[in-house]
Structures are given as C-alpha cells and as structure tokens.
Amino acid sequence: MSAWQAIKKVLTLRCHESSRILSEASDGELSFIDKLALRGHLLVCGPCRKYQKQLRKLRSLIENAMKSLESEESLFKSRLSDDVKAKMQAIIDSHNS
Amino acid sequence: MDEKEKPDATPSDPSQWVDRHSDALFGYAMLQLGNQEEAQERLQETFLAALQARSTFRGESSERTWLMGILKHKIIDQFRRRKRDSSLAGSEEGELAMKNIFSDKGYWKHEHKRNWADHLDSQAEYAEFLLALELCLAKLPDRMSKAFSLREIQDLKADRICEILGISATNLWTLLHRARALLRDCLDRNWFGQQKQGQQK
C-alpha cells in the first residue's frame, strides 16, 4: 500500500471495511494502518462501536457456555429421543462384550 | 507418563455413557452441524471410538472432557470430507446475504440498539442463547458456519482452520467477517430481541 493509499484508507473508512477490520482484530494482530483507520472510525461511528462490543460479548458468551459443558448437565435444548438413546447404548454394549 | 496414573482413578463405564453424556454431546454436535442425523452419527462414532481408546482414559480429565475431545475430531473429519461440495457457490451466497447488512455505500443498514450481556445469570438463559445461536448458525451458508464453528466454538487457530477447510487465509477472514456480521444481526433479532422486549421503544 502506498503512503497516499494508506492516508486515504485512514480518512475514508466505511462501516463495511471497519467491521471487517474489527473481525480480523479478534483473530490476530492488525497492521498499523488498519489500527489507525479503525481507531479513527470508531471515534466517530456509534454503530461500529456497538458492533465491536457485541462481537466481544458474543465471544465471551460462547466461551462461558462451552465451559459449563464440561461438567454440568446439558444446556442444549436439542435432545435425542429415549428410543434413539436406547439403541445407541445397545450398540455400545454389543461392541463392549 | 505412567507414574502419574492414580491407582484409584475411576475407570470409564461405557454402560453409562449414553445416560450421562449423550444430551451434552449431541447438543454440542447439533450446534455445529445443524443436522440431527449427522449429529447422531458423529455421536455414535464418538462412543465407538472411545470404546476402542478406553485404555487412554486415565481419569486425569473428566470423562465428559475426554469424550468431547473425540467428538470434536469427528466433527472436524466431517467438515474435511465435505470440503469439495461447498464450492464457490457459497461465496456468492455470502455476498448476497451481506446486502442485507450493508448499504451500497458501505454503511450499516439497520440499527442495533440493544445492549447484550456478556454473562448470563442462569443455566436457562444460556440454554436460550445456545438455541438462538444454533438456529442462526444453521441459516448461514455452509462454509461460513463451519469457519465460525471452528474458530469460536472449537477455538482453533486460523492456520488449522484453513487446513481443515482447504481455503486460504484471505478466504477465512472473509468468511469469518461475514459470519459474524450475519450472526450478530440474526441474534439481535431473534434472541436478545425477545429477551429485552420490555425495553423496546
């Protein structure tokens, strides 16, 4: 990216680009230009600040939900029928003899 | 490390597996696969694989964690097998879906005013959240939902996900960006929306 392109990106970032940079930020390190452009955009854009917050919350909600999977009762509403469960256990038992 | 083996470690009891773990494991598979039959098949495979690998269970992690680890691999194997089916058509589908999110000029089309909690108070609220997430994930184009599952639910690193799905890093960033924007929109309408009804304008 040339210096001019970089300056232009910092000054003219739109929400669709800013949201992409926000997404990339949650998977790794941003380039200096992207960081700068994003920071500038977030200063003036409420909807993108909201998006940033909601992405963080989505991640921590999933993290919390997954943690509780390890030990507790199932939090999921999708369940197998008793019939399917019985068949599944029967298959396990037949392989276990 | 054999010396770590505890003499009193409880051996895993396969006759209890379905009773103890099938709800959690099936739910976990459904969240990522969005398909009952496939989730059921992966679960059955998990139990049979666990049976064969029973000697590797040392009681250092919980039985649930151990089984969950096997199930994760079965889900990844399915994602790998399917990579040829989901060709470029998926990316057009994704582009089209994004037209509901951003205007032609690149601004957000809809306002999202609701405040989301980052932590929920009860198991029941988490159950509601997971159900909404499952429904919203199932609405995404195939590869998008796989990329999101592997990144956010299985917490894998980007290069591993690229290898599993057979895509480039740039592809992955695009898939994740779109998945997040679409999921946020869907959740805001279908989950948090219902929950905070009292606060609507």
Short mmCIF file of C-alpha atoms in Angstrom, two decimals:
data_model
loop_
_atom_site.label_atom_id
_atom_site.label_comp_id
_atom_site.label_asym_id
_atom_site.label_seq_id
_atom_site.Cartn_x
_atom_site.Cartn_y
_atom_site.Cartn_z
CA MET A 1 0.00 0.00 0.00
CA SER A 2 1.42 3.41 -0.94
CA ALA A 3 1.51 6.24 1.59
CA TRP A 4 -1.30 8.01 -0.24
CA GLN A 5 -3.48 4.87 -0.22
CA ALA A 6 -2.79 4.45 3.47
CA ILE A 7 -3.79 8.01 4.30
CA LYS A 8 -6.87 7.64 2.16
CA LYS A 9 -7.83 4.47 3.99
CA VAL A 10 -7.44 6.14 7.38
CA LEU A 11 -9.60 9.09 6.32
CA THR A 12 -12.34 7.39 4.36
CA LEU A 13 -13.02 4.08 6.07
CA ARG A 14 -16.65 2.98 5.82
CA CYS A 15 -18.56 0.67 8.15
CA HIS A 16 -18.30 -2.40 5.93
CA GLU A 17 -14.50 -2.10 5.96
CA SER A 18 -14.33 -1.15 9.61
CA SER A 19 -16.43 -4.20 10.55
CA ARG A 20 -14.07 -6.41 8.58
CA ILE A 21 -11.08 -4.97 10.41
CA LEU A 22 -12.91 -5.47 13.71
CA SER A 23 -13.47 -9.09 12.80
CA GLU A 24 -9.80 -9.54 11.86
CA ALA A 25 -8.75 -7.92 15.11
CA SER A 26 -10.42 -10.74 17.01
CA ASP A 27 -8.33 -13.32 15.16
CA GLY A 28 -4.90 -11.73 15.15
CA GLU A 29 -2.67 -8.68 15.05
CA LEU A 30 -3.71 -5.74 12.84
CA SER A 31 -1.41 -3.76 10.57
CA PHE A 32 -0.51 -0.26 11.73
CA ILE A 33 -2.65 1.36 9.03
CA ASP A 34 -5.66 -0.77 9.88
CA LYS A 35 -5.30 0.01 13.56
CA LEU A 36 -5.14 3.72 12.85
CA ALA A 37 -8.02 3.70 10.40
CA LEU A 38 -10.16 1.65 12.77
CA ARG A 39 -9.42 3.87 15.75
CA GLY A 40 -10.36 6.96 13.79
CA HIS A 41 -13.54 5.40 12.50
CA LEU A 42 -14.66 4.15 15.92
CA LEU A 43 -14.28 7.66 17.34
CA VAL A 44 -16.99 8.94 15.07
CA CYS A 45 -19.16 5.85 14.49
CA GLY A 46 -21.59 4.68 17.18
CA PRO A 47 -22.93 1.69 15.23
CA CYS A 48 -19.41 0.30 14.75
CA ARG A 49 -18.64 0.79 18.45
CA LYS A 50 -21.81 -1.15 19.19
CA TYR A 51 -20.70 -3.87 16.79
CA GLN A 52 -17.32 -4.08 18.48
CA LYS A 53 -18.99 -4.53 21.88
CA GLN A 54 -21.42 -7.12 20.61
CA LEU A 55 -18.66 -9.19 18.99
CA ARG A 56 -16.78 -9.24 22.29
CA LYS A 57 -19.90 -10.25 24.15
CA LEU A 58 -20.74 -12.95 21.64
CA ARG A 59 -17.30 -14.44 22.16
CA SER A 60 -17.48 -14.38 25.93
CA LEU A 61 -21.00 -15.84 25.95
CA ILE A 62 -19.88 -18.74 23.77
CA GLU A 63 -16.80 -19.23 25.94
CA ASN A 64 -18.91 -19.34 29.11
CA ALA A 65 -21.43 -21.69 27.57
CA MET A 66 -18.66 -24.05 26.44
CA LYS A 67 -17.05 -24.06 29.88
CA SER A 68 -20.23 -25.18 31.53
CA LEU A 69 -20.43 -28.05 29.03
CA GLU A 70 -17.52 -29.81 30.65
CA SER A 71 -19.10 -30.56 33.96
CA GLU A 72 -22.76 -29.73 34.23
CA GLU A 73 -25.99 -31.06 32.87
CA SER A 74 -26.65 -30.32 29.22
CA LEU A 75 -27.63 -26.74 28.42
CA PHE A 76 -28.80 -27.70 24.96
CA LYS A 77 -32.44 -27.95 24.08
CA SER A 78 -31.78 -30.36 21.20
CA ARG A 79 -32.03 -33.87 22.59
CA LEU A 80 -32.15 -37.39 21.29
CA SER A 81 -35.34 -39.35 21.87
CA ASP A 82 -35.26 -42.11 24.51
CA ASP A 83 -35.69 -44.60 21.73
CA VAL A 84 -32.58 -43.44 19.87
CA LYS A 85 -30.63 -43.32 23.12
CA ALA A 86 -31.56 -46.90 23.95
CA LYS A 87 -30.42 -48.06 20.51
CA MET A 88 -27.18 -46.14 20.85
CA GLN A 89 -26.45 -47.70 24.23
CA ALA A 90 -27.28 -51.15 22.83
CA ILE A 91 -24.71 -50.66 20.06
CA ILE A 92 -22.10 -49.61 22.61
CA ASP A 93 -22.91 -52.64 24.77
CA SER A 94 -22.67 -55.02 21.82
CA HIS A 95 -19.18 -53.73 21.00
CA ASN A 96 -18.16 -53.84 24.61
CA SER A 97 -18.75 -57.54 25.23
CA MET B 1 3.59 -40.62 31.96
CA ASP B 2 2.78 -43.87 33.69
CA GLU B 3 3.86 -42.80 37.14
CA LYS B 4 1.08 -40.21 37.05
CA GLU B 5 -1.56 -42.92 36.88
CA LYS B 6 -3.61 -42.89 40.02
CA PRO B 7 -4.41 -46.31 41.44
CA ASP B 8 -7.87 -45.12 42.49
CA ALA B 9 -8.80 -43.44 39.19
CA THR B 10 -12.37 -44.39 38.33
CA PRO B 11 -12.45 -46.34 35.10
CA SER B 12 -14.85 -45.07 32.49
CA ASP B 13 -18.02 -47.15 32.38
CA PRO B 14 -19.42 -47.47 28.84
CA SER B 15 -22.76 -48.79 30.05
CA GLN B 16 -23.41 -45.31 31.49
CA TRP B 17 -22.13 -43.19 28.61
CA VAL B 18 -25.40 -42.51 26.82
CA ASP B 19 -27.20 -41.74 30.05
CA ARG B 20 -24.52 -39.41 31.35
CA HIS B 21 -23.25 -37.64 28.28
CA SER B 22 -25.45 -38.00 25.22
CA ASP B 23 -27.52 -34.84 25.81
CA ALA B 24 -24.49 -32.58 26.14
CA LEU B 25 -22.54 -34.23 23.33
CA PHE B 26 -25.48 -34.36 20.94
CA GLY B 27 -26.30 -30.71 21.64
CA TYR B 28 -22.69 -29.75 21.01
CA ALA B 29 -22.71 -31.58 17.67
CA MET B 30 -26.09 -30.11 16.69
CA LEU B 31 -24.83 -26.61 17.36
CA GLN B 32 -22.08 -27.08 14.79
CA LEU B 33 -23.71 -29.40 12.28
CA GLY B 34 -27.30 -28.17 12.37
CA ASN B 35 -28.48 -31.59 11.25
CA GLN B 36 -29.99 -34.27 13.51
CA GLU B 37 -28.89 -37.31 11.55
CA GLU B 38 -25.33 -36.13 11.15
CA ALA B 39 -25.08 -35.15 14.81
CA GLN B 40 -26.39 -38.56 15.80
CA GLU B 41 -23.92 -40.34 13.51
CA ARG B 42 -20.96 -38.36 14.84
CA LEU B 43 -22.06 -39.17 18.40
CA GLN B 44 -22.33 -42.87 17.68
CA GLU B 45 -18.87 -42.82 16.09
CA THR B 46 -17.55 -40.99 19.13
CA PHE B 47 -18.79 -43.65 21.52
CA LEU B 48 -17.37 -46.48 19.42
CA ALA B 49 -14.01 -44.73 19.03
CA ALA B 50 -13.99 -44.10 22.79
CA LEU B 51 -14.61 -47.78 23.41
CA GLN B 52 -11.52 -48.69 21.40
CA ALA B 53 -9.43 -45.99 23.03
CA ARG B 54 -10.64 -46.71 26.54
CA SER B 55 -7.16 -47.55 27.78
CA THR B 56 -6.12 -43.95 27.03
CA PHE B 57 -8.63 -42.60 29.55
CA ARG B 58 -6.69 -42.02 32.73
CA GLY B 59 -9.16 -40.10 34.77
CA GLU B 60 -6.95 -37.00 34.63
CA SER B 61 -9.65 -35.11 32.79
CA SER B 62 -13.31 -35.78 33.26
CA GLU B 63 -15.00 -38.47 31.21
CA ARG B 64 -17.08 -35.72 29.58
CA THR B 65 -13.98 -33.77 28.53
CA TRP B 66 -12.38 -36.90 27.14
CA LEU B 67 -15.46 -37.81 25.08
CA MET B 68 -15.87 -34.19 23.96
CA GLY B 69 -12.30 -34.28 22.63
CA ILE B 70 -13.12 -37.31 20.48
CA LEU B 71 -16.37 -35.75 19.25
CA LYS B 72 -14.54 -32.58 18.19
CA HIS B 73 -12.34 -34.68 15.93
CA LYS B 74 -15.33 -36.47 14.45
CA ILE B 75 -16.93 -33.12 13.62
CA ILE B 76 -13.69 -31.88 12.06
CA ASP B 77 -13.48 -35.07 9.98
CA GLN B 78 -16.95 -34.42 8.64
CA PHE B 79 -16.05 -30.80 7.78
CA ARG B 80 -12.98 -32.08 5.93
CA ARG B 81 -14.90 -34.66 3.92
CA ARG B 82 -17.37 -32.08 2.74
CA LYS B 83 -14.91 -29.50 1.53
CA ARG B 84 -15.35 -30.31 -2.14
CA ASP B 85 -19.15 -29.99 -2.11
CA SER B 86 -19.13 -26.43 -0.97
CA SER B 87 -17.60 -24.76 -3.97
CA LEU B 88 -17.63 -21.13 -5.00
CA ALA B 89 -21.41 -21.02 -4.89
CA GLY B 90 -21.06 -20.44 -1.18
CA SER B 91 -19.18 -17.20 -1.65
CA GLU B 92 -21.85 -15.75 -3.93
CA GLU B 93 -24.45 -16.72 -1.38
CA GLY B 94 -22.41 -14.92 1.26
CA GLU B 95 -22.04 -11.80 -0.82
CA LEU B 96 -25.76 -11.73 -1.40
CA ALA B 97 -26.53 -12.14 2.29
CA MET B 98 -24.26 -9.20 3.11
CA LYS B 99 -26.52 -6.93 1.05
CA ASN B 100 -28.97 -7.13 3.94
CA ILE B 101 -26.32 -5.89 6.33
CA PHE B 102 -24.63 -3.01 4.49
CA SER B 103 -25.98 -0.42 2.07
CA ASP B 104 -24.35 0.04 -1.33
CA LYS B 105 -22.38 2.91 0.13
CA GLY B 106 -20.95 0.69 2.85
CA TYR B 107 -22.96 1.80 5.88
CA TRP B 108 -24.95 -0.36 8.30
CA LYS B 109 -28.49 -0.86 7.02
CA HIS B 110 -30.11 -1.50 10.39
CA GLU B 111 -29.72 -0.03 13.80
CA HIS B 112 -28.76 -2.40 16.60
CA LYS B 113 -29.56 -0.61 19.79
CA ARG B 114 -29.86 -3.44 22.26
CA ASN B 115 -27.30 -3.98 24.93
CA TRP B 116 -26.12 -7.54 25.18
CA ALA B 117 -24.99 -9.05 28.43
CA ASP B 118 -21.54 -10.65 28.42
CA HIS B 119 -22.54 -13.04 31.11
CA LEU B 120 -25.92 -14.63 31.79
CA ASP B 121 -27.39 -15.35 35.19
CA SER B 122 -28.91 -18.77 34.80
CA GLN B 123 -28.49 -22.07 33.01
CA ALA B 124 -31.90 -21.46 31.44
CA GLU B 125 -30.67 -18.20 29.89
CA TYR B 126 -27.62 -19.95 28.47
CA ALA B 127 -29.91 -22.61 27.06
CA GLU B 128 -31.94 -19.88 25.30
CA PHE B 129 -28.76 -18.32 23.98
CA LEU B 130 -27.43 -21.62 22.64
CA LEU B 131 -30.71 -22.39 20.93
CA ALA B 132 -30.73 -18.98 19.22
CA LEU B 133 -27.09 -19.44 18.22
CA GLU B 134 -27.85 -22.87 16.77
CA LEU B 135 -30.74 -21.50 14.70
CA CYS B 136 -28.75 -18.50 13.48
CA LEU B 137 -25.70 -20.61 12.61
CA ALA B 138 -27.88 -23.00 10.64
CA LYS B 139 -29.05 -20.09 8.48
CA LEU B 140 -25.51 -19.23 7.37
CA PRO B 141 -24.05 -20.59 4.14
CA ASP B 142 -22.27 -23.87 4.79
CA ARG B 143 -18.63 -22.82 4.77
CA MET B 144 -19.33 -19.70 6.75
CA SER B 145 -20.89 -21.62 9.59
CA LYS B 146 -18.05 -24.16 9.56
CA ALA B 147 -15.44 -21.42 9.73
CA PHE B 148 -17.27 -19.77 12.63
CA SER B 149 -17.76 -23.06 14.49
CA LEU B 150 -14.11 -23.99 14.25
CA ARG B 151 -12.93 -20.54 15.28
CA GLU B 152 -15.37 -19.61 18.04
CA ILE B 153 -16.87 -22.86 19.29
CA GLN B 154 -13.86 -25.14 18.94
CA ASP B 155 -11.44 -22.23 19.49
CA LEU B 156 -8.97 -23.36 16.81
CA LYS B 157 -6.21 -21.22 15.34
CA ALA B 158 -6.58 -19.76 11.86
CA ASP B 159 -3.95 -21.87 10.09
CA ARG B 160 -5.52 -25.09 11.37
CA ILE B 161 -8.95 -23.98 10.13
CA CYS B 162 -7.55 -23.11 6.69
CA GLU B 163 -6.02 -26.57 6.51
CA ILE B 164 -9.27 -28.31 7.53
CA LEU B 165 -11.46 -26.38 5.11
CA GLY B 166 -8.84 -26.24 2.36
CA ILE B 167 -9.01 -22.45 1.99
CA SER B 168 -6.58 -19.51 2.03
CA ALA B 169 -6.19 -17.14 4.97
CA THR B 170 -7.86 -14.35 2.99
CA ASN B 171 -10.84 -16.62 2.36
CA LEU B 172 -11.05 -17.36 6.04
CA TRP B 173 -11.03 -13.68 7.06
CA THR B 174 -13.85 -13.02 4.59
CA LEU B 175 -15.88 -16.00 5.83
CA LEU B 176 -15.44 -15.02 9.48
CA HIS B 177 -16.22 -11.37 8.86
CA ARG B 178 -19.44 -12.25 7.07
CA ALA B 179 -20.40 -14.95 9.57
CA ARG B 180 -20.01 -12.51 12.47
CA ALA B 181 -21.95 -9.71 10.81
CA LEU B 182 -24.81 -12.06 9.86
CA LEU B 183 -24.89 -13.80 13.23
CA ARG B 184 -24.92 -10.54 15.14
CA ASP B 185 -27.86 -9.41 13.03
CA CYS B 186 -29.74 -12.69 13.47
CA LEU B 187 -29.11 -12.87 17.22
CA ASP B 188 -30.10 -9.27 17.73
CA ARG B 189 -33.46 -10.04 16.14
CA ASN B 190 -34.14 -13.48 17.47
CA TRP B 191 -32.62 -13.81 20.86
CA PHE B 192 -31.77 -10.57 22.59
CA GLY B 193 -34.75 -9.01 20.89
CA GLN B 194 -37.17 -11.29 22.66
CA GLN B 195 -35.35 -11.07 25.92
CA LYS B 196 -35.36 -7.33 26.18
CA GLN B 197 -38.86 -6.76 24.88
CA GLY B 198 -39.75 -4.51 27.80
CA GLN B 199 -37.04 -2.07 26.78
CA GLN B 200 -38.08 -1.66 23.19
CA LYS B 201 -39.07 1.74 22.06
#
